[in-house]
mmCIF file of N, CA, C and O in Angstrom:
data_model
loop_
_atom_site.group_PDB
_atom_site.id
_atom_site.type_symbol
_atom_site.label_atom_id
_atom_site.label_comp_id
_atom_site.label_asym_id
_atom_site.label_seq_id
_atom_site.Cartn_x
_atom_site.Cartn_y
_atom_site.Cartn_z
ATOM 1 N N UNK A 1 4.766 -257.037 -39.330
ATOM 2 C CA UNK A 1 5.800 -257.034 -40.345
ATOM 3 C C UNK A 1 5.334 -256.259 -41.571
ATOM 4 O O UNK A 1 5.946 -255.331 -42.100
ATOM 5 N N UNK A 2 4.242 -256.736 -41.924
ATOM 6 C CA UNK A 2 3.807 -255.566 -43.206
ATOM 7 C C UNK A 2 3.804 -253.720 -42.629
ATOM 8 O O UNK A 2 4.453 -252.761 -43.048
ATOM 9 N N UNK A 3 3.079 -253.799 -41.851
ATOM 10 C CA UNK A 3 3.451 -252.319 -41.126
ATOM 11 C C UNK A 3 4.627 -251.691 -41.157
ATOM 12 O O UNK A 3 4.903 -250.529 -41.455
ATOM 13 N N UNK A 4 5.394 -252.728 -40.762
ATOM 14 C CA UNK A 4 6.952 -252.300 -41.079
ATOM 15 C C UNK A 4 7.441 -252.130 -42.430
ATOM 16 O O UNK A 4 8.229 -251.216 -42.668
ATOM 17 N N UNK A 5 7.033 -252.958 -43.381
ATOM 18 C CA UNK A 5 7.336 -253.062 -44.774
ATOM 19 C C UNK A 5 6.770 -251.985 -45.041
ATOM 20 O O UNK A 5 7.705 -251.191 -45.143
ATOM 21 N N UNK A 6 5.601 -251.308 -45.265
ATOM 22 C CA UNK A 6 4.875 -250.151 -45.697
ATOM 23 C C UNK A 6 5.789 -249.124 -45.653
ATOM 24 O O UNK A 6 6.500 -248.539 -46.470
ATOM 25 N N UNK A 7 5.504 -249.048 -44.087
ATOM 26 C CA UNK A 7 6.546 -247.732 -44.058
ATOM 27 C C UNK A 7 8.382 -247.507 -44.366
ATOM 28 O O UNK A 7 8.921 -246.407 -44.244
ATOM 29 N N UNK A 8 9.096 -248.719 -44.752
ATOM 30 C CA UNK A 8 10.326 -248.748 -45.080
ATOM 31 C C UNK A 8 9.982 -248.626 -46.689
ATOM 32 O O UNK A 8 10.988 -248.229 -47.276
ATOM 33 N N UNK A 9 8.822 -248.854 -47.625
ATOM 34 C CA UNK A 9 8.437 -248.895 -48.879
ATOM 35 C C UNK A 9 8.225 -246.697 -48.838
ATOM 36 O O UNK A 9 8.443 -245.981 -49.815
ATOM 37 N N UNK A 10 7.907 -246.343 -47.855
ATOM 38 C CA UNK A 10 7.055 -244.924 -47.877
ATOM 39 C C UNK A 10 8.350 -244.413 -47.617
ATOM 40 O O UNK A 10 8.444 -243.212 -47.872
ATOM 41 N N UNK A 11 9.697 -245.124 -47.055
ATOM 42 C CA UNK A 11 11.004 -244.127 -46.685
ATOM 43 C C UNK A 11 10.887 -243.684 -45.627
ATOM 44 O O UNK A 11 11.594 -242.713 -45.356
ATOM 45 N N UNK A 12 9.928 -244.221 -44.575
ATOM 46 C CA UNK A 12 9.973 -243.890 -42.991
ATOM 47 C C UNK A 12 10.848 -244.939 -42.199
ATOM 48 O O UNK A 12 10.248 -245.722 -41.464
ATOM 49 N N UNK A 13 11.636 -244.980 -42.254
ATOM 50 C CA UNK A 13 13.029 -245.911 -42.066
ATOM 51 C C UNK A 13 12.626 -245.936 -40.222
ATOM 52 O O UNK A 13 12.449 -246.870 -39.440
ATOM 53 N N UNK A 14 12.604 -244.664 -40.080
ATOM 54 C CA UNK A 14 12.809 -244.678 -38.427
ATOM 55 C C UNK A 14 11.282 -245.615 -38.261
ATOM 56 O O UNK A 14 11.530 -246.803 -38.055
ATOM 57 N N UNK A 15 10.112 -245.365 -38.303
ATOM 58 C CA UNK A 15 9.362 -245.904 -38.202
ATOM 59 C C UNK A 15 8.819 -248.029 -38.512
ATOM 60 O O UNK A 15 8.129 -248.857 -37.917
ATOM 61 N N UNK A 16 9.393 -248.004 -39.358
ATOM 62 C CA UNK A 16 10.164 -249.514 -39.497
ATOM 63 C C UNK A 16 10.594 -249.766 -38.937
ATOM 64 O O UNK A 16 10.188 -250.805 -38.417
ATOM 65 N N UNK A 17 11.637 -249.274 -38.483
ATOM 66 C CA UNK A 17 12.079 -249.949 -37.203
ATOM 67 C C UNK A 17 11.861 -250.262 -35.798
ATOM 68 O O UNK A 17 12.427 -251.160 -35.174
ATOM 69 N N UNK A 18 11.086 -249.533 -35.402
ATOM 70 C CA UNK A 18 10.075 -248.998 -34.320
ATOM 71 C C UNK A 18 9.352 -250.581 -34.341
ATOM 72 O O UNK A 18 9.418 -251.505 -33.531
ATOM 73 N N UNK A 19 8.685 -250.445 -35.569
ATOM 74 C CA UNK A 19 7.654 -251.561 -35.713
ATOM 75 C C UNK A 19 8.358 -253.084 -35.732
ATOM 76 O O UNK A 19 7.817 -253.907 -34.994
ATOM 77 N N UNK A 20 9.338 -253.462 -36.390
ATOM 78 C CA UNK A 20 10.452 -254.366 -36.677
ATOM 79 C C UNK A 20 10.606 -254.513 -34.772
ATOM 80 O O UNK A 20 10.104 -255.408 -34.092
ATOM 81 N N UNK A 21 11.362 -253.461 -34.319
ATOM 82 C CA UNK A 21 11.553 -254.009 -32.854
ATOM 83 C C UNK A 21 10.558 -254.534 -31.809
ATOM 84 O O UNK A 21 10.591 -255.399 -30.933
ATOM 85 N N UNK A 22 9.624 -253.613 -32.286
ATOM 86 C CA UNK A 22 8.193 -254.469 -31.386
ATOM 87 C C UNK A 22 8.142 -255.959 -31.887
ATOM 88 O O UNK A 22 8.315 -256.927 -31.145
ATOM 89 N N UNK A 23 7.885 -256.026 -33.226
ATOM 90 C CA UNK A 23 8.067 -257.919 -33.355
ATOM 91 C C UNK A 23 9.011 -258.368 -33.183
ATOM 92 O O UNK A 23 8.803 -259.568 -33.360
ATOM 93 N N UNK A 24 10.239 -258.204 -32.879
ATOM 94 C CA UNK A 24 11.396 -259.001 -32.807
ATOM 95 C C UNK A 24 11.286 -259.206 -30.950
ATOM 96 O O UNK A 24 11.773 -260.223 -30.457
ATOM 97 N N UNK A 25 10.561 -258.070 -29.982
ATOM 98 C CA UNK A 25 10.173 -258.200 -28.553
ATOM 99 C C UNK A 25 9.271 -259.415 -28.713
ATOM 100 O O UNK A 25 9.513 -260.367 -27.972
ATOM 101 N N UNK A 26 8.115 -259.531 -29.705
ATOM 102 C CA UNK A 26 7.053 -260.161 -29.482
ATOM 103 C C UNK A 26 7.265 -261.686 -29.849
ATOM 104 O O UNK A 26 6.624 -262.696 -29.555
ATOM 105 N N UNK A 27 8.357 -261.482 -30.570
ATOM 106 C CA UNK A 27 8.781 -263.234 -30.986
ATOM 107 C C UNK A 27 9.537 -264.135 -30.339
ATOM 108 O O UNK A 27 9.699 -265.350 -30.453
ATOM 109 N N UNK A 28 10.280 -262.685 -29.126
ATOM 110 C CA UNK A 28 10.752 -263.417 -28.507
ATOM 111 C C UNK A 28 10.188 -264.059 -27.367
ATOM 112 O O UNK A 28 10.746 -265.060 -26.920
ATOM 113 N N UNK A 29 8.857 -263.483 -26.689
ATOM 114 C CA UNK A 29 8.024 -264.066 -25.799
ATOM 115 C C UNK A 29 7.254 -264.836 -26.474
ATOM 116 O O UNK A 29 7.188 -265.835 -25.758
ATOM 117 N N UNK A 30 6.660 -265.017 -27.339
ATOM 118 C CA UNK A 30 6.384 -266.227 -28.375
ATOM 119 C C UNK A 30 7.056 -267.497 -28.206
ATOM 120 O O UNK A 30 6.434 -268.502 -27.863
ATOM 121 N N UNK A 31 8.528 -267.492 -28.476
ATOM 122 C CA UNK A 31 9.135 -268.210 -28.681
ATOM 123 C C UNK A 31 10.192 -268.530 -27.078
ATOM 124 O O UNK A 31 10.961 -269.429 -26.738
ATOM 125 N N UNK A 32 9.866 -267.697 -26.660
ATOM 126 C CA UNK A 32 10.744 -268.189 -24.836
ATOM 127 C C UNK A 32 11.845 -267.488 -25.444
ATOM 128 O O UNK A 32 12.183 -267.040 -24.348
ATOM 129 N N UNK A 33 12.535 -267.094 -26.071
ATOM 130 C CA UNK A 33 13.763 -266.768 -26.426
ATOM 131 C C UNK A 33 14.543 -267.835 -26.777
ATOM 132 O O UNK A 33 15.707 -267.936 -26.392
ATOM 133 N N UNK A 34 13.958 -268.708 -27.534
ATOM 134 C CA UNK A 34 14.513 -270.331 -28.472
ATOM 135 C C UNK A 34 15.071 -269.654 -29.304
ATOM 136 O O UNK A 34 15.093 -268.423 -29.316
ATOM 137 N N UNK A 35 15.708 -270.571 -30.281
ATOM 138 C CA UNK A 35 16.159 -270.272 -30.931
ATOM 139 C C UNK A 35 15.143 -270.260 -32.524
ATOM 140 O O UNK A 35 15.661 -271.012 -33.350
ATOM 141 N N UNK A 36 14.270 -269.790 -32.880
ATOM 142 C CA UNK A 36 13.325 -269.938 -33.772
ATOM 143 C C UNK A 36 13.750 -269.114 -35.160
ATOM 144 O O UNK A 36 14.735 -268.394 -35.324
ATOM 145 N N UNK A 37 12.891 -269.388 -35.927
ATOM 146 C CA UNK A 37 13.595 -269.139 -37.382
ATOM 147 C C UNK A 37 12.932 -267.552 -37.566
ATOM 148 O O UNK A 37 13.430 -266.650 -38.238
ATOM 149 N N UNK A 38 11.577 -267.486 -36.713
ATOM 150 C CA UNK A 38 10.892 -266.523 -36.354
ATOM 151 C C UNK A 38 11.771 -264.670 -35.818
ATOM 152 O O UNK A 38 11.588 -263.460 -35.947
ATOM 153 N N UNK A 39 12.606 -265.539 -35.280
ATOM 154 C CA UNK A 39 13.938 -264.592 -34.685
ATOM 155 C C UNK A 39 14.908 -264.036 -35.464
ATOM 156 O O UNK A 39 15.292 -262.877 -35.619
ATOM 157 N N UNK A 40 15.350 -265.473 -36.092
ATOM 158 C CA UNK A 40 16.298 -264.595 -37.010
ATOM 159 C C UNK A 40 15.979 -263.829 -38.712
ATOM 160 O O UNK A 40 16.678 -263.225 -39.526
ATOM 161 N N UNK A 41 14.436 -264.296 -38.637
ATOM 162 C CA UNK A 41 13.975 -263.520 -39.603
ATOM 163 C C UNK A 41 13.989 -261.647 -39.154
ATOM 164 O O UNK A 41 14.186 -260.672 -39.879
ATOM 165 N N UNK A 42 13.721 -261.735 -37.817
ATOM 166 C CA UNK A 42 13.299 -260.236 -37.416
ATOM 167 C C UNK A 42 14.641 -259.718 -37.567
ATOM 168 O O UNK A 42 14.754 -258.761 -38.333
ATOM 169 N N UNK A 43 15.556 -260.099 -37.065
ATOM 170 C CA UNK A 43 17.183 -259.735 -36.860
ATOM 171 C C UNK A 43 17.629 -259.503 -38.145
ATOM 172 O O UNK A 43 18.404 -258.560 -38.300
ATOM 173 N N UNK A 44 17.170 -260.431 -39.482
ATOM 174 C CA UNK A 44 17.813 -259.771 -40.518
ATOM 175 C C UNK A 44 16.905 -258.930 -40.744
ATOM 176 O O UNK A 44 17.514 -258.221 -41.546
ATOM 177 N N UNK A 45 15.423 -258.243 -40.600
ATOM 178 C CA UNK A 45 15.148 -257.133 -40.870
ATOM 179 C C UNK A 45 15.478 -256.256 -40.135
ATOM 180 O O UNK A 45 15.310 -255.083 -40.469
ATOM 181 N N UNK A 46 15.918 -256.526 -39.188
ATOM 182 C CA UNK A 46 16.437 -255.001 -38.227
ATOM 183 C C UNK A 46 17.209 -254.810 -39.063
ATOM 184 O O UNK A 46 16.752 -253.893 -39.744
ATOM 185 N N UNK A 47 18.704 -255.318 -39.681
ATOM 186 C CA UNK A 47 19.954 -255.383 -40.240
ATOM 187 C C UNK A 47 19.491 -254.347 -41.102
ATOM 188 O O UNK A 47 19.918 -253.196 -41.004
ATOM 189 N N UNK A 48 18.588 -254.718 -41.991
ATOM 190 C CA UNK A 48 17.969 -253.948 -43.374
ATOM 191 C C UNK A 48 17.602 -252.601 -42.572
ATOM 192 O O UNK A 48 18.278 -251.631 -42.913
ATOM 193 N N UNK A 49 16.898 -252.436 -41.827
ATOM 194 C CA UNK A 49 16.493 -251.365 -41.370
ATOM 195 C C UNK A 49 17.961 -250.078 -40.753
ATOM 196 O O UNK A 49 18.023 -248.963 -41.273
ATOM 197 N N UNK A 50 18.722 -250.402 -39.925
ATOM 198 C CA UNK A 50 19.734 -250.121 -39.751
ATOM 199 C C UNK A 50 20.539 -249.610 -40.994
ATOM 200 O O UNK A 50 21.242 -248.599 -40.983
ATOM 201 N N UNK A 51 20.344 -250.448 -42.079
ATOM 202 C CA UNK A 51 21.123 -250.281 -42.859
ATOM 203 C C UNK A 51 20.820 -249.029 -44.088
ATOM 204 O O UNK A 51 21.680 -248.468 -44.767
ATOM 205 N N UNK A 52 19.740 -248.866 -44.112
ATOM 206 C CA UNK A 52 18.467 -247.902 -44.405
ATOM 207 C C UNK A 52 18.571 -246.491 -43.547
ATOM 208 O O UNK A 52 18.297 -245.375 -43.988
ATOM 209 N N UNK A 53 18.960 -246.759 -42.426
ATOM 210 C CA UNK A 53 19.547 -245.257 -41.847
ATOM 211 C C UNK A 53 20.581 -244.942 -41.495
ATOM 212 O O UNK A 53 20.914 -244.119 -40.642
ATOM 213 N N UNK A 54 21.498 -245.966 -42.518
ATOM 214 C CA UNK A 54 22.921 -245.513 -42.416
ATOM 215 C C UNK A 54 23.470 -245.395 -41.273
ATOM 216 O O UNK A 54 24.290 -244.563 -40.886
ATOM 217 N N UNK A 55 22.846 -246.522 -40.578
ATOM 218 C CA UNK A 55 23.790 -247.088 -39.290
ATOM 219 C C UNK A 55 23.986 -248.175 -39.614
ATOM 220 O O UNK A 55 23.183 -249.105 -39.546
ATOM 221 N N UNK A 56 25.718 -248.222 -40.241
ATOM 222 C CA UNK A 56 26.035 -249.435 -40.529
ATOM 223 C C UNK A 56 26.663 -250.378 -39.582
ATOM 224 O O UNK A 56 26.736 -251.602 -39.695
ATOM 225 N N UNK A 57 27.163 -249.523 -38.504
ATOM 226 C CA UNK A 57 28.010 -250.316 -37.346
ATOM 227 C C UNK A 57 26.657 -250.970 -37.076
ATOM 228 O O UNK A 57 26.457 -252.074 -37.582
ATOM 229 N N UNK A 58 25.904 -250.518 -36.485
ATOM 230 C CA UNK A 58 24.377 -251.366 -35.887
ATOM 231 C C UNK A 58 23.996 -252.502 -36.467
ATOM 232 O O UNK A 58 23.793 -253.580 -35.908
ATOM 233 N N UNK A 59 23.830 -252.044 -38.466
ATOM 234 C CA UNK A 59 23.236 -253.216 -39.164
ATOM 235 C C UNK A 59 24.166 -254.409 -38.970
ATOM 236 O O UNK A 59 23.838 -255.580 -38.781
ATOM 237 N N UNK A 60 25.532 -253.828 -39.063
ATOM 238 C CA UNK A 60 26.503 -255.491 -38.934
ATOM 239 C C UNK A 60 25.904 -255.700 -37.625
ATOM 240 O O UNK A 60 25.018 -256.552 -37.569
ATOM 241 N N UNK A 61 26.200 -255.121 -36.634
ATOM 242 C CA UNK A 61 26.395 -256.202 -35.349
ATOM 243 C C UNK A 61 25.199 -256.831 -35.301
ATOM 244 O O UNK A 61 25.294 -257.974 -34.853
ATOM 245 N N UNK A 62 23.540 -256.318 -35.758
ATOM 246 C CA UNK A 62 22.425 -257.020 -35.981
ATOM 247 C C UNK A 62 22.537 -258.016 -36.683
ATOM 248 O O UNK A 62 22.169 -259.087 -36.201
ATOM 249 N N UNK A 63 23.141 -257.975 -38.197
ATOM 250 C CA UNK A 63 23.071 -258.837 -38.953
ATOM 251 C C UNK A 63 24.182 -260.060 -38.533
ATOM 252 O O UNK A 63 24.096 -261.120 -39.154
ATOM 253 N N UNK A 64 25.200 -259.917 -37.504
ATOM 254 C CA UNK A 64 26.338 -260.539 -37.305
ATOM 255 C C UNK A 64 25.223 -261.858 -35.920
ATOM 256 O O UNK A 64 25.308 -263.055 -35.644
ATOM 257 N N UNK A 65 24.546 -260.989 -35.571
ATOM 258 C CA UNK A 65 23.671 -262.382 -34.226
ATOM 259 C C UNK A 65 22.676 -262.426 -34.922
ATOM 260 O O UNK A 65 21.708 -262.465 -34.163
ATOM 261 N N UNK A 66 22.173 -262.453 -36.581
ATOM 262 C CA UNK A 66 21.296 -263.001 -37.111
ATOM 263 C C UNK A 66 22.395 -264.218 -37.894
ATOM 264 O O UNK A 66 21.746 -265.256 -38.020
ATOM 265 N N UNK A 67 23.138 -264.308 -38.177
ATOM 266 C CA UNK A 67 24.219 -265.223 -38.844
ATOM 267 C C UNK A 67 24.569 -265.992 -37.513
ATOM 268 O O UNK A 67 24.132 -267.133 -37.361
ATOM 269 N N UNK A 68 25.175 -265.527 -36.761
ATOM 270 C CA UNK A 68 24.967 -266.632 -34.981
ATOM 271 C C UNK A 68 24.085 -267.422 -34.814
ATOM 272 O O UNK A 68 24.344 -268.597 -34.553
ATOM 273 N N UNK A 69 22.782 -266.948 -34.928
ATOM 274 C CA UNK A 69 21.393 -267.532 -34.807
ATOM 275 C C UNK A 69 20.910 -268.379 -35.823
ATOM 276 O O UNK A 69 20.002 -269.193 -35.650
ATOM 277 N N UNK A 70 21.410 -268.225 -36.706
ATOM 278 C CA UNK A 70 21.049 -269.166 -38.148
ATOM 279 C C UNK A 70 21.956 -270.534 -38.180
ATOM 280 O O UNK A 70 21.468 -271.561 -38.652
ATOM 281 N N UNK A 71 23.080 -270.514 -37.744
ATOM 282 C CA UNK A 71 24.362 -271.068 -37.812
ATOM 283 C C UNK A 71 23.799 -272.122 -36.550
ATOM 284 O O UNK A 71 23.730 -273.310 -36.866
ATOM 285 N N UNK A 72 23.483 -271.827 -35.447
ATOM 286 C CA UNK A 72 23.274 -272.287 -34.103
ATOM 287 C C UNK A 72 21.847 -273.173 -34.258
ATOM 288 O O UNK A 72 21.934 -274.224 -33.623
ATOM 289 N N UNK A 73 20.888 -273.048 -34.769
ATOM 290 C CA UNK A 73 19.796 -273.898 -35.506
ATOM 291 C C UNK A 73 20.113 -275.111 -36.364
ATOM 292 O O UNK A 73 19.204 -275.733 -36.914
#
């Protein structure tokens, strides 16, 4: 996650995300694919990230099953 933060701080947006999706893979074998708070933390940083390269259709529908996932906990 800091890796990811760095480089969304440096304006490597694509690269954040890169990194963001590897942990949001890794939390989910972590976590079995539960429903963990771990998850929907990653999901609202994808959202941010998405939203950062002006893919906004993406960031909603990310940020829309991070609000699913929060709601469902």
């Amino acid at each position: 996650n800091k890796i990811a933060f760095s480089y969304e701080k440096l304006g490597e947006y694509d690269k954040a995300l890169e990194y963001n999706k590897l942990l949001f893979e890794l939390r989910k074998i972590i976590h079995n694919d539960n429903k963990h708070t771990d998850l929907s933390l990653s999901l609202d940083e994808l959202g941010s990230n998405y939203k950062n390269l002006e893919n906004y259709e993406k960031a909603i529908e990310v940020r829309y099953s991070y609000k699913i996932l929060t709601f469902i906990r």
